[in-house]
mmCIF file of C-alpha atoms in Angstrom:
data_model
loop_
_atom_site.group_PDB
_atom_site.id
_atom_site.type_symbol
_atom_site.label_atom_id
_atom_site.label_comp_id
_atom_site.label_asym_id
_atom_site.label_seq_id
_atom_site.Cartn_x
_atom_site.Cartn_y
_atom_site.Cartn_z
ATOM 1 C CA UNK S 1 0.000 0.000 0.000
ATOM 2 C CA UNK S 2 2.714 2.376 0.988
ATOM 3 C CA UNK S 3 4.737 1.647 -2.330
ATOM 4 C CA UNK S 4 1.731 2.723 -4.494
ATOM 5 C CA UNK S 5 1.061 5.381 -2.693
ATOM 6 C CA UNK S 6 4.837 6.740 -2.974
ATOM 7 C CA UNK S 7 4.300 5.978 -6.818
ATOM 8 C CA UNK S 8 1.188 8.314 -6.933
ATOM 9 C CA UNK S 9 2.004 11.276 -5.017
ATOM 10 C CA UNK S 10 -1.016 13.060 -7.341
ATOM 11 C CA UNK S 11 -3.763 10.483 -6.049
ATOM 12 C CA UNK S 12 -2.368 11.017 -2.444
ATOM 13 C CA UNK S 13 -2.292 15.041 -2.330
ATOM 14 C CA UNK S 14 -5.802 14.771 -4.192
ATOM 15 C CA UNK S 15 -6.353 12.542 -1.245
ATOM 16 C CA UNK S 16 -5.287 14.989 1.137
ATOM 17 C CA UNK S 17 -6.592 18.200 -0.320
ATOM 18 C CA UNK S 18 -10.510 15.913 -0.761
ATOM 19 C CA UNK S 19 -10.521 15.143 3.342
ATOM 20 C CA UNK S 20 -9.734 18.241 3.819
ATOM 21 C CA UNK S 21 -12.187 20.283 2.594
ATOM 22 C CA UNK S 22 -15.069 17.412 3.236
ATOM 23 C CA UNK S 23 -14.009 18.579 7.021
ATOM 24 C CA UNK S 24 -14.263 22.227 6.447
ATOM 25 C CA UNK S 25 -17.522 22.166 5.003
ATOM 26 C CA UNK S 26 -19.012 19.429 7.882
ATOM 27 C CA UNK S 27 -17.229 21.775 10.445
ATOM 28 C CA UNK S 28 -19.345 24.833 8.891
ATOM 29 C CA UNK S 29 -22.268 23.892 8.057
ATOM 30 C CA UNK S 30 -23.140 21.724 10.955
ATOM 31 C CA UNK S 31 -23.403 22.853 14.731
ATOM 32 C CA UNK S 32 -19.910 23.921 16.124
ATOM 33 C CA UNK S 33 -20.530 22.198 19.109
ATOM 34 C CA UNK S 34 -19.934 19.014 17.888
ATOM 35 C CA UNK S 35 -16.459 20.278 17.055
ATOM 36 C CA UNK S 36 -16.157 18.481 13.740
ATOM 37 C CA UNK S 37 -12.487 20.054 12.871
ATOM 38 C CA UNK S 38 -10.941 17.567 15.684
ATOM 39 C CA UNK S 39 -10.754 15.156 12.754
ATOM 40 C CA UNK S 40 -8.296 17.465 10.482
ATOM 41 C CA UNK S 41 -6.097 15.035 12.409
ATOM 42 C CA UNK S 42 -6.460 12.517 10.287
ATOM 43 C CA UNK S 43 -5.480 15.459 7.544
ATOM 44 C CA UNK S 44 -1.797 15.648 9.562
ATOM 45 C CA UNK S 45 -1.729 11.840 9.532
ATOM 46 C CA UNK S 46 -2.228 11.210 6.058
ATOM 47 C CA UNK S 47 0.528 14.054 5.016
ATOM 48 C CA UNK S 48 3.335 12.575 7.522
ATOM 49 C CA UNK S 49 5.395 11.219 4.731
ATOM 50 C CA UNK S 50 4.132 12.609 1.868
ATOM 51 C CA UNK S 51 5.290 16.627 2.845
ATOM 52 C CA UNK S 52 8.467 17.753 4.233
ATOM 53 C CA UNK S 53 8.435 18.869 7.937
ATOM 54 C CA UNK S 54 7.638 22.486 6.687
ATOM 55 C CA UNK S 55 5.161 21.423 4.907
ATOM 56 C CA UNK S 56 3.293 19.239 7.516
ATOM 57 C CA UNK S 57 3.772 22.281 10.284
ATOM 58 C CA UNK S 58 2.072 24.724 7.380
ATOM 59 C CA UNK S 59 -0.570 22.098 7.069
ATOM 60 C CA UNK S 60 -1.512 21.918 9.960
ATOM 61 C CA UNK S 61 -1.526 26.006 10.369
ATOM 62 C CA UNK S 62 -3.652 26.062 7.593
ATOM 63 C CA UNK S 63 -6.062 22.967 9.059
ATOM 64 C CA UNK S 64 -6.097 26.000 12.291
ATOM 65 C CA UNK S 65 -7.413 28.472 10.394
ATOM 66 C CA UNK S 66 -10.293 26.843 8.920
ATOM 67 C CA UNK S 67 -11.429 25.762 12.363
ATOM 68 C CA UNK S 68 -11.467 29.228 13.090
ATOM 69 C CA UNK S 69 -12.993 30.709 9.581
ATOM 70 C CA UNK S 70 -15.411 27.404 10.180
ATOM 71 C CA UNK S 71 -16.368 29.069 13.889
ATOM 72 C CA UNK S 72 -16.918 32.556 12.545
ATOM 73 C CA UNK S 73 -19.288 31.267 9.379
ATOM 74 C CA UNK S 74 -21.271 29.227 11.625
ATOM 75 C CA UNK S 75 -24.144 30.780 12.355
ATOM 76 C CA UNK S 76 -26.214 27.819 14.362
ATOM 77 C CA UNK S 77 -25.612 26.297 18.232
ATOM 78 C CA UNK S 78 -23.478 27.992 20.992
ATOM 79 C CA UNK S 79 -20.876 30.638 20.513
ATOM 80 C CA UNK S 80 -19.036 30.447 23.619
ATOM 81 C CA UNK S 81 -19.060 26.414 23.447
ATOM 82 C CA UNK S 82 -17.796 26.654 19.526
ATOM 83 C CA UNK S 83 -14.812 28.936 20.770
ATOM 84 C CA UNK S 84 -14.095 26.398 23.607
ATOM 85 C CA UNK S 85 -14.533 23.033 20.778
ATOM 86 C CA UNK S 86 -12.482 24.833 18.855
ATOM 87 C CA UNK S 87 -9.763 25.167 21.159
ATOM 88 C CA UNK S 88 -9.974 21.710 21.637
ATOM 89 C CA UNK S 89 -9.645 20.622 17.732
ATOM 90 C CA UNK S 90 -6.947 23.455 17.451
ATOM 91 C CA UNK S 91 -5.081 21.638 20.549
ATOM 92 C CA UNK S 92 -5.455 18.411 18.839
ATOM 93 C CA UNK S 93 -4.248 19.245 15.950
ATOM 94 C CA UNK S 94 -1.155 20.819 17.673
ATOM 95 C CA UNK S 95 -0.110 18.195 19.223
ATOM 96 C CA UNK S 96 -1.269 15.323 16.818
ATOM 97 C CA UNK S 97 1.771 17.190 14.558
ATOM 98 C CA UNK S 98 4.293 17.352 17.567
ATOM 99 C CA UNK S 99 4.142 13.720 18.097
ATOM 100 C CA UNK S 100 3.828 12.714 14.852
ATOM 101 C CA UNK S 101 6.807 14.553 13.582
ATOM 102 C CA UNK S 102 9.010 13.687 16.649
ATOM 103 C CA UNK S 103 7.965 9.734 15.705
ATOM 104 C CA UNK S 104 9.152 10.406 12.108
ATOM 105 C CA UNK S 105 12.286 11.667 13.449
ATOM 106 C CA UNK S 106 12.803 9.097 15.897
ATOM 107 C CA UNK S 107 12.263 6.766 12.804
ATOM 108 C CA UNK S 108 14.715 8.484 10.724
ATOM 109 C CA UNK S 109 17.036 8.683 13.272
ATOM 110 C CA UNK S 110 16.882 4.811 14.315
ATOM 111 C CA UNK S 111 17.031 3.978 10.298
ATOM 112 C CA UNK S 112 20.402 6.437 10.003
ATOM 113 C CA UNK S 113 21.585 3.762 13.339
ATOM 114 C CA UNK S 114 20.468 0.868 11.389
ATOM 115 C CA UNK S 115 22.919 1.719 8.264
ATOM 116 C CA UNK S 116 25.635 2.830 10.202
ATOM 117 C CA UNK S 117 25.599 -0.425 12.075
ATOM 118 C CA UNK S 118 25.146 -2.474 8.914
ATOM 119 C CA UNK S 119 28.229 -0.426 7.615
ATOM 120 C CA UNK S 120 30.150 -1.313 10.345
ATOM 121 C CA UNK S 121 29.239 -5.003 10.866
ATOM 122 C CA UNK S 122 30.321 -5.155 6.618
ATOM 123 C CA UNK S 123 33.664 -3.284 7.344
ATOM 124 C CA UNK S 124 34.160 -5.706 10.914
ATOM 125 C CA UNK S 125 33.183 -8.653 8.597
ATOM 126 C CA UNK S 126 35.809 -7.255 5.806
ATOM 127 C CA UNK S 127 38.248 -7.168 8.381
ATOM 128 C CA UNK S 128 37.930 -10.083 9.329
ATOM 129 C CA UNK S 129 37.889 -11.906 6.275
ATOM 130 C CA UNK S 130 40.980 -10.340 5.090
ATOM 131 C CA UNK S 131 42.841 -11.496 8.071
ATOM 132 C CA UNK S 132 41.338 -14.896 8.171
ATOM 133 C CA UNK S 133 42.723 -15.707 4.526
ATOM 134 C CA UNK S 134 46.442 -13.726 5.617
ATOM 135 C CA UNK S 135 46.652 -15.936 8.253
ATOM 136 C CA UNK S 136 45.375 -19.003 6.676
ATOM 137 C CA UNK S 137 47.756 -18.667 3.342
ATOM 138 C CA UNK S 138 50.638 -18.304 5.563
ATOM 139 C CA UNK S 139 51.329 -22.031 6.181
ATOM 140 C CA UNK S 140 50.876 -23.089 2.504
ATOM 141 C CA UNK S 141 52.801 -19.824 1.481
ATOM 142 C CA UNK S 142 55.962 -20.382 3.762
ATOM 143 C CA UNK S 143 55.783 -24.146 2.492
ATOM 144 C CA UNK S 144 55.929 -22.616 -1.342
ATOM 145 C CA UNK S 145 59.039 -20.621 -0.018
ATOM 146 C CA UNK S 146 60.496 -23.446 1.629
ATOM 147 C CA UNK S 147 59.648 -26.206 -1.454
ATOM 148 C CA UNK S 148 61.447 -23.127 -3.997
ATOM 149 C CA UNK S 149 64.678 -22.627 -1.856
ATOM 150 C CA UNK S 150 64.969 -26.562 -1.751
ATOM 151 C CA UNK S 151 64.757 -26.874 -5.254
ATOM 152 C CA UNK S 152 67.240 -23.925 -6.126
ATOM 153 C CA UNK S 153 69.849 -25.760 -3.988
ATOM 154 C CA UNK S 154 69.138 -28.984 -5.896
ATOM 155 C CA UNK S 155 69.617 -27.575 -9.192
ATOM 156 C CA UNK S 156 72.563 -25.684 -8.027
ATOM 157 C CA UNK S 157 74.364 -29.735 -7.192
ATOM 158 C CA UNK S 158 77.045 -30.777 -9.364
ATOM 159 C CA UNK S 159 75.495 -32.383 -11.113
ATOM 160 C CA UNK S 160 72.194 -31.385 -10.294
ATOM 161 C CA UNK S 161 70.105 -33.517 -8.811
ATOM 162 C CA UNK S 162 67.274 -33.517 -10.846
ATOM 163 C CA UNK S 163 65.048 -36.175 -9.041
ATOM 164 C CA UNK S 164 64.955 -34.103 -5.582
ATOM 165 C CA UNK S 165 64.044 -30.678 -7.915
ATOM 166 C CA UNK S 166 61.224 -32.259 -9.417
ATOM 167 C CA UNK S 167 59.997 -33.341 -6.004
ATOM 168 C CA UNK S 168 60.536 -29.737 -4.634
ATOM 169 C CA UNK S 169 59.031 -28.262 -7.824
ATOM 170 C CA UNK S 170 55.667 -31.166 -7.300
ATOM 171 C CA UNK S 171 55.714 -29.782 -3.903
ATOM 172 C CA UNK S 172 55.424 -26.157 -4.827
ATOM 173 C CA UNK S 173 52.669 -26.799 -7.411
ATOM 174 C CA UNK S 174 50.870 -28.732 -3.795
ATOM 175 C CA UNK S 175 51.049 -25.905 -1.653
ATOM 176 C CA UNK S 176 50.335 -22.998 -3.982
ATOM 177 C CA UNK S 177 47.626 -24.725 -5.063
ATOM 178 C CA UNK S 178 46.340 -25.812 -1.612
ATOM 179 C CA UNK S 179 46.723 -21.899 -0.806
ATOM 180 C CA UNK S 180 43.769 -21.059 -3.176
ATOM 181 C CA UNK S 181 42.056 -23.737 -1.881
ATOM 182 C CA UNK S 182 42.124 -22.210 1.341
ATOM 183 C CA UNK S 183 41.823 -18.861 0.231
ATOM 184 C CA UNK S 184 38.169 -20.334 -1.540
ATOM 185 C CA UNK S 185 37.282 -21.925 1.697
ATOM 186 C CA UNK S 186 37.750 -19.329 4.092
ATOM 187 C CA UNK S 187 35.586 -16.858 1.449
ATOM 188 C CA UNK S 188 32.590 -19.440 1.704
ATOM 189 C CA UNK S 189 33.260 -19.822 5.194
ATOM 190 C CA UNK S 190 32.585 -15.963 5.954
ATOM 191 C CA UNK S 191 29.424 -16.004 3.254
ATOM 192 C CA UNK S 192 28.233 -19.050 4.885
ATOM 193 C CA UNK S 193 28.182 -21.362 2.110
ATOM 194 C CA UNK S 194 28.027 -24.969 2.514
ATOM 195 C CA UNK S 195 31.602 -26.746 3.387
ATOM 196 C CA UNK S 196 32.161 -29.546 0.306
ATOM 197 C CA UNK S 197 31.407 -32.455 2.320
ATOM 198 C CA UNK S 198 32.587 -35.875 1.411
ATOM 199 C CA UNK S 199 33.814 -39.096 3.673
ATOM 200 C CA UNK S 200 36.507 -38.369 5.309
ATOM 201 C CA UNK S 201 39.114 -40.607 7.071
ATOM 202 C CA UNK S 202 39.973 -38.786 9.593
ATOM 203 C CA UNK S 203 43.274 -40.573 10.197
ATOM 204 C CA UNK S 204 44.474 -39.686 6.840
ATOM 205 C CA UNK S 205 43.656 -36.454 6.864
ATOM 206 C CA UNK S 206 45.570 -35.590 10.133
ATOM 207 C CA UNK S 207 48.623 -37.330 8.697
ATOM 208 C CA UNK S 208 48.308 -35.479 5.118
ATOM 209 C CA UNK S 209 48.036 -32.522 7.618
ATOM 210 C CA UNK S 210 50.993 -33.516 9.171
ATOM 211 C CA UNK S 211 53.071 -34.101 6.058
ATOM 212 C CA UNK S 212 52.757 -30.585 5.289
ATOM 213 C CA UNK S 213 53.267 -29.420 8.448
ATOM 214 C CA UNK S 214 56.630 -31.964 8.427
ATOM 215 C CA UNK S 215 59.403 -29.245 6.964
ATOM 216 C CA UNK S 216 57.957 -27.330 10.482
ATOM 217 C CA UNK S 217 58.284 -30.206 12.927
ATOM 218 C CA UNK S 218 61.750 -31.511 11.642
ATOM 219 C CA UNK S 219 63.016 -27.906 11.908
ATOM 220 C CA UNK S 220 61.640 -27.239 15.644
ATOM 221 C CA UNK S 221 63.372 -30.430 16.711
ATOM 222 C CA UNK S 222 60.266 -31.851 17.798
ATOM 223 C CA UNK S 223 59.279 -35.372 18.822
ATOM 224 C CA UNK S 224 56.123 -36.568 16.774
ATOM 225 C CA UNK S 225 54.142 -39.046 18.317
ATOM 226 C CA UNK S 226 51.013 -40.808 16.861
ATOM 227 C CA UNK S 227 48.030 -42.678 18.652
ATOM 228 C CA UNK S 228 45.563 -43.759 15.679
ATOM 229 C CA UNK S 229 42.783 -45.618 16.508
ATOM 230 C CA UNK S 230 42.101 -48.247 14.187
ATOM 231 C CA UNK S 231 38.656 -49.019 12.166
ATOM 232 C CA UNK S 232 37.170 -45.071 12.927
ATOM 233 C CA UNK S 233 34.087 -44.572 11.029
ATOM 234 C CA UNK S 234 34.095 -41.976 8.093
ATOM 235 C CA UNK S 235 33.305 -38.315 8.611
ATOM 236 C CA UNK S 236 31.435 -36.223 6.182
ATOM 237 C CA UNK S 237 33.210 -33.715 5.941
ATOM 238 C CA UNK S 238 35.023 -30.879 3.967
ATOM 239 C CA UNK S 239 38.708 -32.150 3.521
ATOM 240 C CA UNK S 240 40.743 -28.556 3.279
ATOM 241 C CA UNK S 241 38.882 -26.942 6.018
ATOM 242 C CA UNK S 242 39.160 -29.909 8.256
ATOM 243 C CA UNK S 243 42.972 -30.129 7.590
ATOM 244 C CA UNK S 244 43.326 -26.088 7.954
ATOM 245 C CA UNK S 245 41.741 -26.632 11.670
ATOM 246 C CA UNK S 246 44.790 -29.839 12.307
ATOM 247 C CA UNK S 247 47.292 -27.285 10.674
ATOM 248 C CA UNK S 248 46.091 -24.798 12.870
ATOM 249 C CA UNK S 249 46.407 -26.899 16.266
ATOM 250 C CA UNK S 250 49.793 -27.893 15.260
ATOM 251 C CA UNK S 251 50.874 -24.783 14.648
ATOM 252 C CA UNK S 252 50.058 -23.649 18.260
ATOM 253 C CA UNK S 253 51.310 -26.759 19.272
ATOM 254 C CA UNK S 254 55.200 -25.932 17.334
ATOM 255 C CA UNK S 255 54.666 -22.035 18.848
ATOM 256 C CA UNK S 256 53.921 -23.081 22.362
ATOM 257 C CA UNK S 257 56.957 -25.566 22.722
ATOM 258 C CA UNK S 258 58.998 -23.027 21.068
ATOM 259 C CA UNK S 259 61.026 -21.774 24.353
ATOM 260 C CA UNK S 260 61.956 -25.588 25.733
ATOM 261 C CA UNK S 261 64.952 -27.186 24.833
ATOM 262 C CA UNK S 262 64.674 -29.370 22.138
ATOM 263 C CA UNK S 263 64.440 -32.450 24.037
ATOM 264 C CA UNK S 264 61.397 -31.157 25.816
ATOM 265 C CA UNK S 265 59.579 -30.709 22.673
ATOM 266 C CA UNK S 266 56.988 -33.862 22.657
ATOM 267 C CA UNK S 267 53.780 -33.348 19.901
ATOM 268 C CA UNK S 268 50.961 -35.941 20.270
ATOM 269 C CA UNK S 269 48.377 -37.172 17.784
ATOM 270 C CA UNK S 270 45.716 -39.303 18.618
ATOM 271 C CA UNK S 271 42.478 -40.101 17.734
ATOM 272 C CA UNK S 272 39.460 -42.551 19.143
ATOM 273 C CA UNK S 273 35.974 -42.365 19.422
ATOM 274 C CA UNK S 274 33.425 -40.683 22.477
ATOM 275 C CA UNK S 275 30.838 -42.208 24.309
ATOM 276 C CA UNK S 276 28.426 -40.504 21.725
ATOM 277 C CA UNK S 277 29.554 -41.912 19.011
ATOM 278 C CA UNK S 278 31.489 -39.110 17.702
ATOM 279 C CA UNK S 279 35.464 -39.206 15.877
ATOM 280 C CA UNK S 280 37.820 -37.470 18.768
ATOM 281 C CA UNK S 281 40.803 -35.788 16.990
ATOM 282 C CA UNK S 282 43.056 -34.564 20.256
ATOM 283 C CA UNK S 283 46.826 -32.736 19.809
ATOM 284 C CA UNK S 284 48.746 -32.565 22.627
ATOM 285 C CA UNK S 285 52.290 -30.452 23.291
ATOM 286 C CA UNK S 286 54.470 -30.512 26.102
ATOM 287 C CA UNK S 287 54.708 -26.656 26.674
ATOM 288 C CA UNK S 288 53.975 -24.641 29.825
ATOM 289 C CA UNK S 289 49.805 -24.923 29.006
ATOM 290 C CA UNK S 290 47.709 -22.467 29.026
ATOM 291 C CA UNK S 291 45.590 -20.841 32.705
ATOM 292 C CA UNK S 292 42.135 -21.013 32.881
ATOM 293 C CA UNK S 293 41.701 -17.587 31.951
ATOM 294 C CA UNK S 294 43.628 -18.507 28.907
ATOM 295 C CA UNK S 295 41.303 -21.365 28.417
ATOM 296 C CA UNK S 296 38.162 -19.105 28.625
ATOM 297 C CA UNK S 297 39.052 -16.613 25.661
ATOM 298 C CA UNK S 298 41.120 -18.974 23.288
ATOM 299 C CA UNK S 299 39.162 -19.283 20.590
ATOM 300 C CA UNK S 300 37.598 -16.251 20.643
ATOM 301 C CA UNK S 301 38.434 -13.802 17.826
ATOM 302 C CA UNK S 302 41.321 -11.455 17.939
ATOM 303 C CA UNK S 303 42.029 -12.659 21.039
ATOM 304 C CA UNK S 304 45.522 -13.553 22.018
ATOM 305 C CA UNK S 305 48.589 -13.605 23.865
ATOM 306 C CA UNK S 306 50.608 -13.971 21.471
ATOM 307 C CA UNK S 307 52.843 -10.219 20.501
ATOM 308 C CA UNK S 308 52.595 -11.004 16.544
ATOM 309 C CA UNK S 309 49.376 -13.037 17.077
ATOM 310 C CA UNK S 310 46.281 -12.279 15.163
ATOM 311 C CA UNK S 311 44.067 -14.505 17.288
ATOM 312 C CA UNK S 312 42.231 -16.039 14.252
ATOM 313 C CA UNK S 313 43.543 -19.666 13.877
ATOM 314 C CA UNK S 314 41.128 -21.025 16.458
ATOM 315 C CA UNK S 315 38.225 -18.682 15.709
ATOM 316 C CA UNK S 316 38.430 -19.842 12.425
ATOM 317 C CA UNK S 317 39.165 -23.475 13.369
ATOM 318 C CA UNK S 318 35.387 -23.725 15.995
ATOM 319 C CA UNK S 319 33.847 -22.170 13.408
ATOM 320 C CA UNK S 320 34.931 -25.052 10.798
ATOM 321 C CA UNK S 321 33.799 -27.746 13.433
ATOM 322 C CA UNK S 322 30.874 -25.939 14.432
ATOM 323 C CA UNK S 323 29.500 -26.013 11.110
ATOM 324 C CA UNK S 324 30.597 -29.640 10.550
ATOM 325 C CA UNK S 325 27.911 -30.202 13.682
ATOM 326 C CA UNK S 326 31.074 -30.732 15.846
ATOM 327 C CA UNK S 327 32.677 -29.514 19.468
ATOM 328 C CA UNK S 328 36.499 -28.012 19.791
ATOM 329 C CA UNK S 329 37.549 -27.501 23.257
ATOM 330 C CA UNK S 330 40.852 -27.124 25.268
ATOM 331 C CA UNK S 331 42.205 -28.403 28.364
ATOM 332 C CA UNK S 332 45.374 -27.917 29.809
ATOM 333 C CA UNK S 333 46.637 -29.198 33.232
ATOM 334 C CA UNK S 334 49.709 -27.673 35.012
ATOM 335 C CA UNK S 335 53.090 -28.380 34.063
ATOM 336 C CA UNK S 336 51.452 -30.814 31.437
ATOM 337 C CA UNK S 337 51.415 -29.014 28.463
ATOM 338 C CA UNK S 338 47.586 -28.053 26.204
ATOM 339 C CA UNK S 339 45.435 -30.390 24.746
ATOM 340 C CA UNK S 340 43.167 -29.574 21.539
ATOM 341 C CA UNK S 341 40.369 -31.784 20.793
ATOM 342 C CA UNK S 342 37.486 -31.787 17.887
ATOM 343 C CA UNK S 343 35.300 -33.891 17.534
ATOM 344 C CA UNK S 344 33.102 -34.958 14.314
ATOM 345 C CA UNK S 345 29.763 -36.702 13.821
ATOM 346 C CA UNK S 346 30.573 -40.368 12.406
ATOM 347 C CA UNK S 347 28.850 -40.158 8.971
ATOM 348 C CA UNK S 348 25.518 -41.178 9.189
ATOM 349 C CA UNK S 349 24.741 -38.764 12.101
ATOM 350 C CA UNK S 350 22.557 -36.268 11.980
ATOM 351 C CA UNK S 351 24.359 -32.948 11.236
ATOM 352 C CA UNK S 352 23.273 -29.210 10.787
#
């Protein structure tokens, strides 16, 4: 109703102009007493809108002085109790346009608030994107820099050893692709398209994880530790994200064991199933652990302790499992070092 009647602003002021004068002429030419001109509010209503705020305050001056014009050509009923009805309609009128227009400002005023919010909430969620996919790339980046300076020092052998280039140069092509992968994932992620869901072995895809993640763990000097159980049940679920969240943990894992001495440095994969059913992914590190206040905040976003931090990784991560229909959680016990655990519906499940 509102749209046509923005499309025909003629009909409307026709409208307008029509109830007013049908109230003029039933304010003059019936007794005053009944005070007829009370309705010119509906006059001021039906013009909120439709007329500027200049306009509406000289409509409803002009809906004043034909109550008054309407009391002096009256000639029927009481004087003094037409002067007092027409107070009345006049105060009605009054206010009727002091509330309305302060409503139409209030409205205007909480719409201005709604699009400023929405502007910010699409520059927060810009923000965010762009450093979920900088922090996200790094890993398969720094592998592509890694793969490229192994392959230069191949080549540079004499003779050149052609056999470890090619690897290197296979591994490059990996990574850089596995970057846009990401970089794809992380953009449906924040426009909340569905992950690409297929069984996954979730065994497999913590050691592929791993593999990439190797180059990182052989140059920390850490121990590497596996505890697969055997005959898990598939997952459906989206392989890249699923291996950015085990990239992610291990990661933290390599960062938190980062000031022990090298024999310290113990990294533990296991897996097994809950008492629900559910596949149980858990990464442990022998680093100092992490308080409970620690605990509370960790995957939060932008939240860290870390100086060059971002605080993304694990945002990112609970959102991945989240959506899967899964649980990430942390604990950490003193002097024992963190543990990360996801969990996954077995396919099959019901999921979101």
């Amino acid at each position: 109703m509102l749209s046509k009647q923005r499309n025909r602003p003629g009909l409307r002021a026709v409208f307008i102009a029509s109830l007013l004068i049908c109230i003029f002429v039933a304010d003059t030419v019936t007794d005053f007493e009944i005070a007829f001109a009370v309705f010119y509010i509906a006059v001021i209503l039906s013009a909120i809108g439709f007329l500027s705020t200049r306009g509406v305050v000289f409509l409803a001056s002009v809906c004043v002085g034909l109550t008054a014009i309407s009391l002096l050509l009256t000639k029927q009923g009481s004087f003094e109790a037409g002067v007092f009805n027409c107070g009345i309609s006049a105060s009605a009128i009054g206010v009727t346009t002091y509330l309305a227009l302060k409503t139409v400002a209030a409205q205007a005023a909480a719409h201005d608030a709604q699009e400023q919010l929405a502007r910010v909430a699409r520059l927060t969620r810009l923000g965010a994107l762009t450093a979920s996919i900088a922090h996200e790339v790094n890993q398969p980046l720094a592998a592509v820099v890694t793969s490229a300076d192994a392959c230069r020092r191949w080549l540079a052998h004499e003779p050149p050893n052609l056999a470890k280039a090619r690897q290197a140069a296979e591994r490059i092509v990996r990574d850089a692709s596995r970057a846009g992968e990401v970089i794809a994932r992380v953009r449906g992620l924040a426009r909340n398209e569905p992950s690409r869901r297929e069984p996954l072995d979730l065994n497999e895809a913590a050691i592929e994880a791993v593999a990439m993640a190797q180059h990182e763990i052989e140059r920390n000097g850490v121990a590497l530790q596996w505890h697969l159980a055997e005959d898990l049940p598939a997952a459906m679920a989206d392989r890249v994200q699923i291996q950015q969240v085990i990239g992610n943990l291990l990661l933290n894992a390599l960062e938190a064991m980062a000031g022990l001495p090298s024999f310290r440095r113990e990294l533990e994969i296991s897996s097994s199933r809950d008492a629900d059913g559910n596949i149980v992914l858990a990464v442990a590190d022998s680093g100092a652990g992490m308080k409970p206040s620690v605990l509370e905040h960790a995957f939060d976003a932008f939240w860290t302790t870390k100086e060059t931090g971002m605080g993304i990784g694990l945002a990112i991560s609970r959102s991945i499992i989240e959506a899967h229909g899964g649980r990430i959680w942390a604990t950490s016990e003193p002097r024992m070092g963190a543990v990360f655990r996801f969990s996954l519906p077995a396919a099959g499940k019901d999921t979101p």
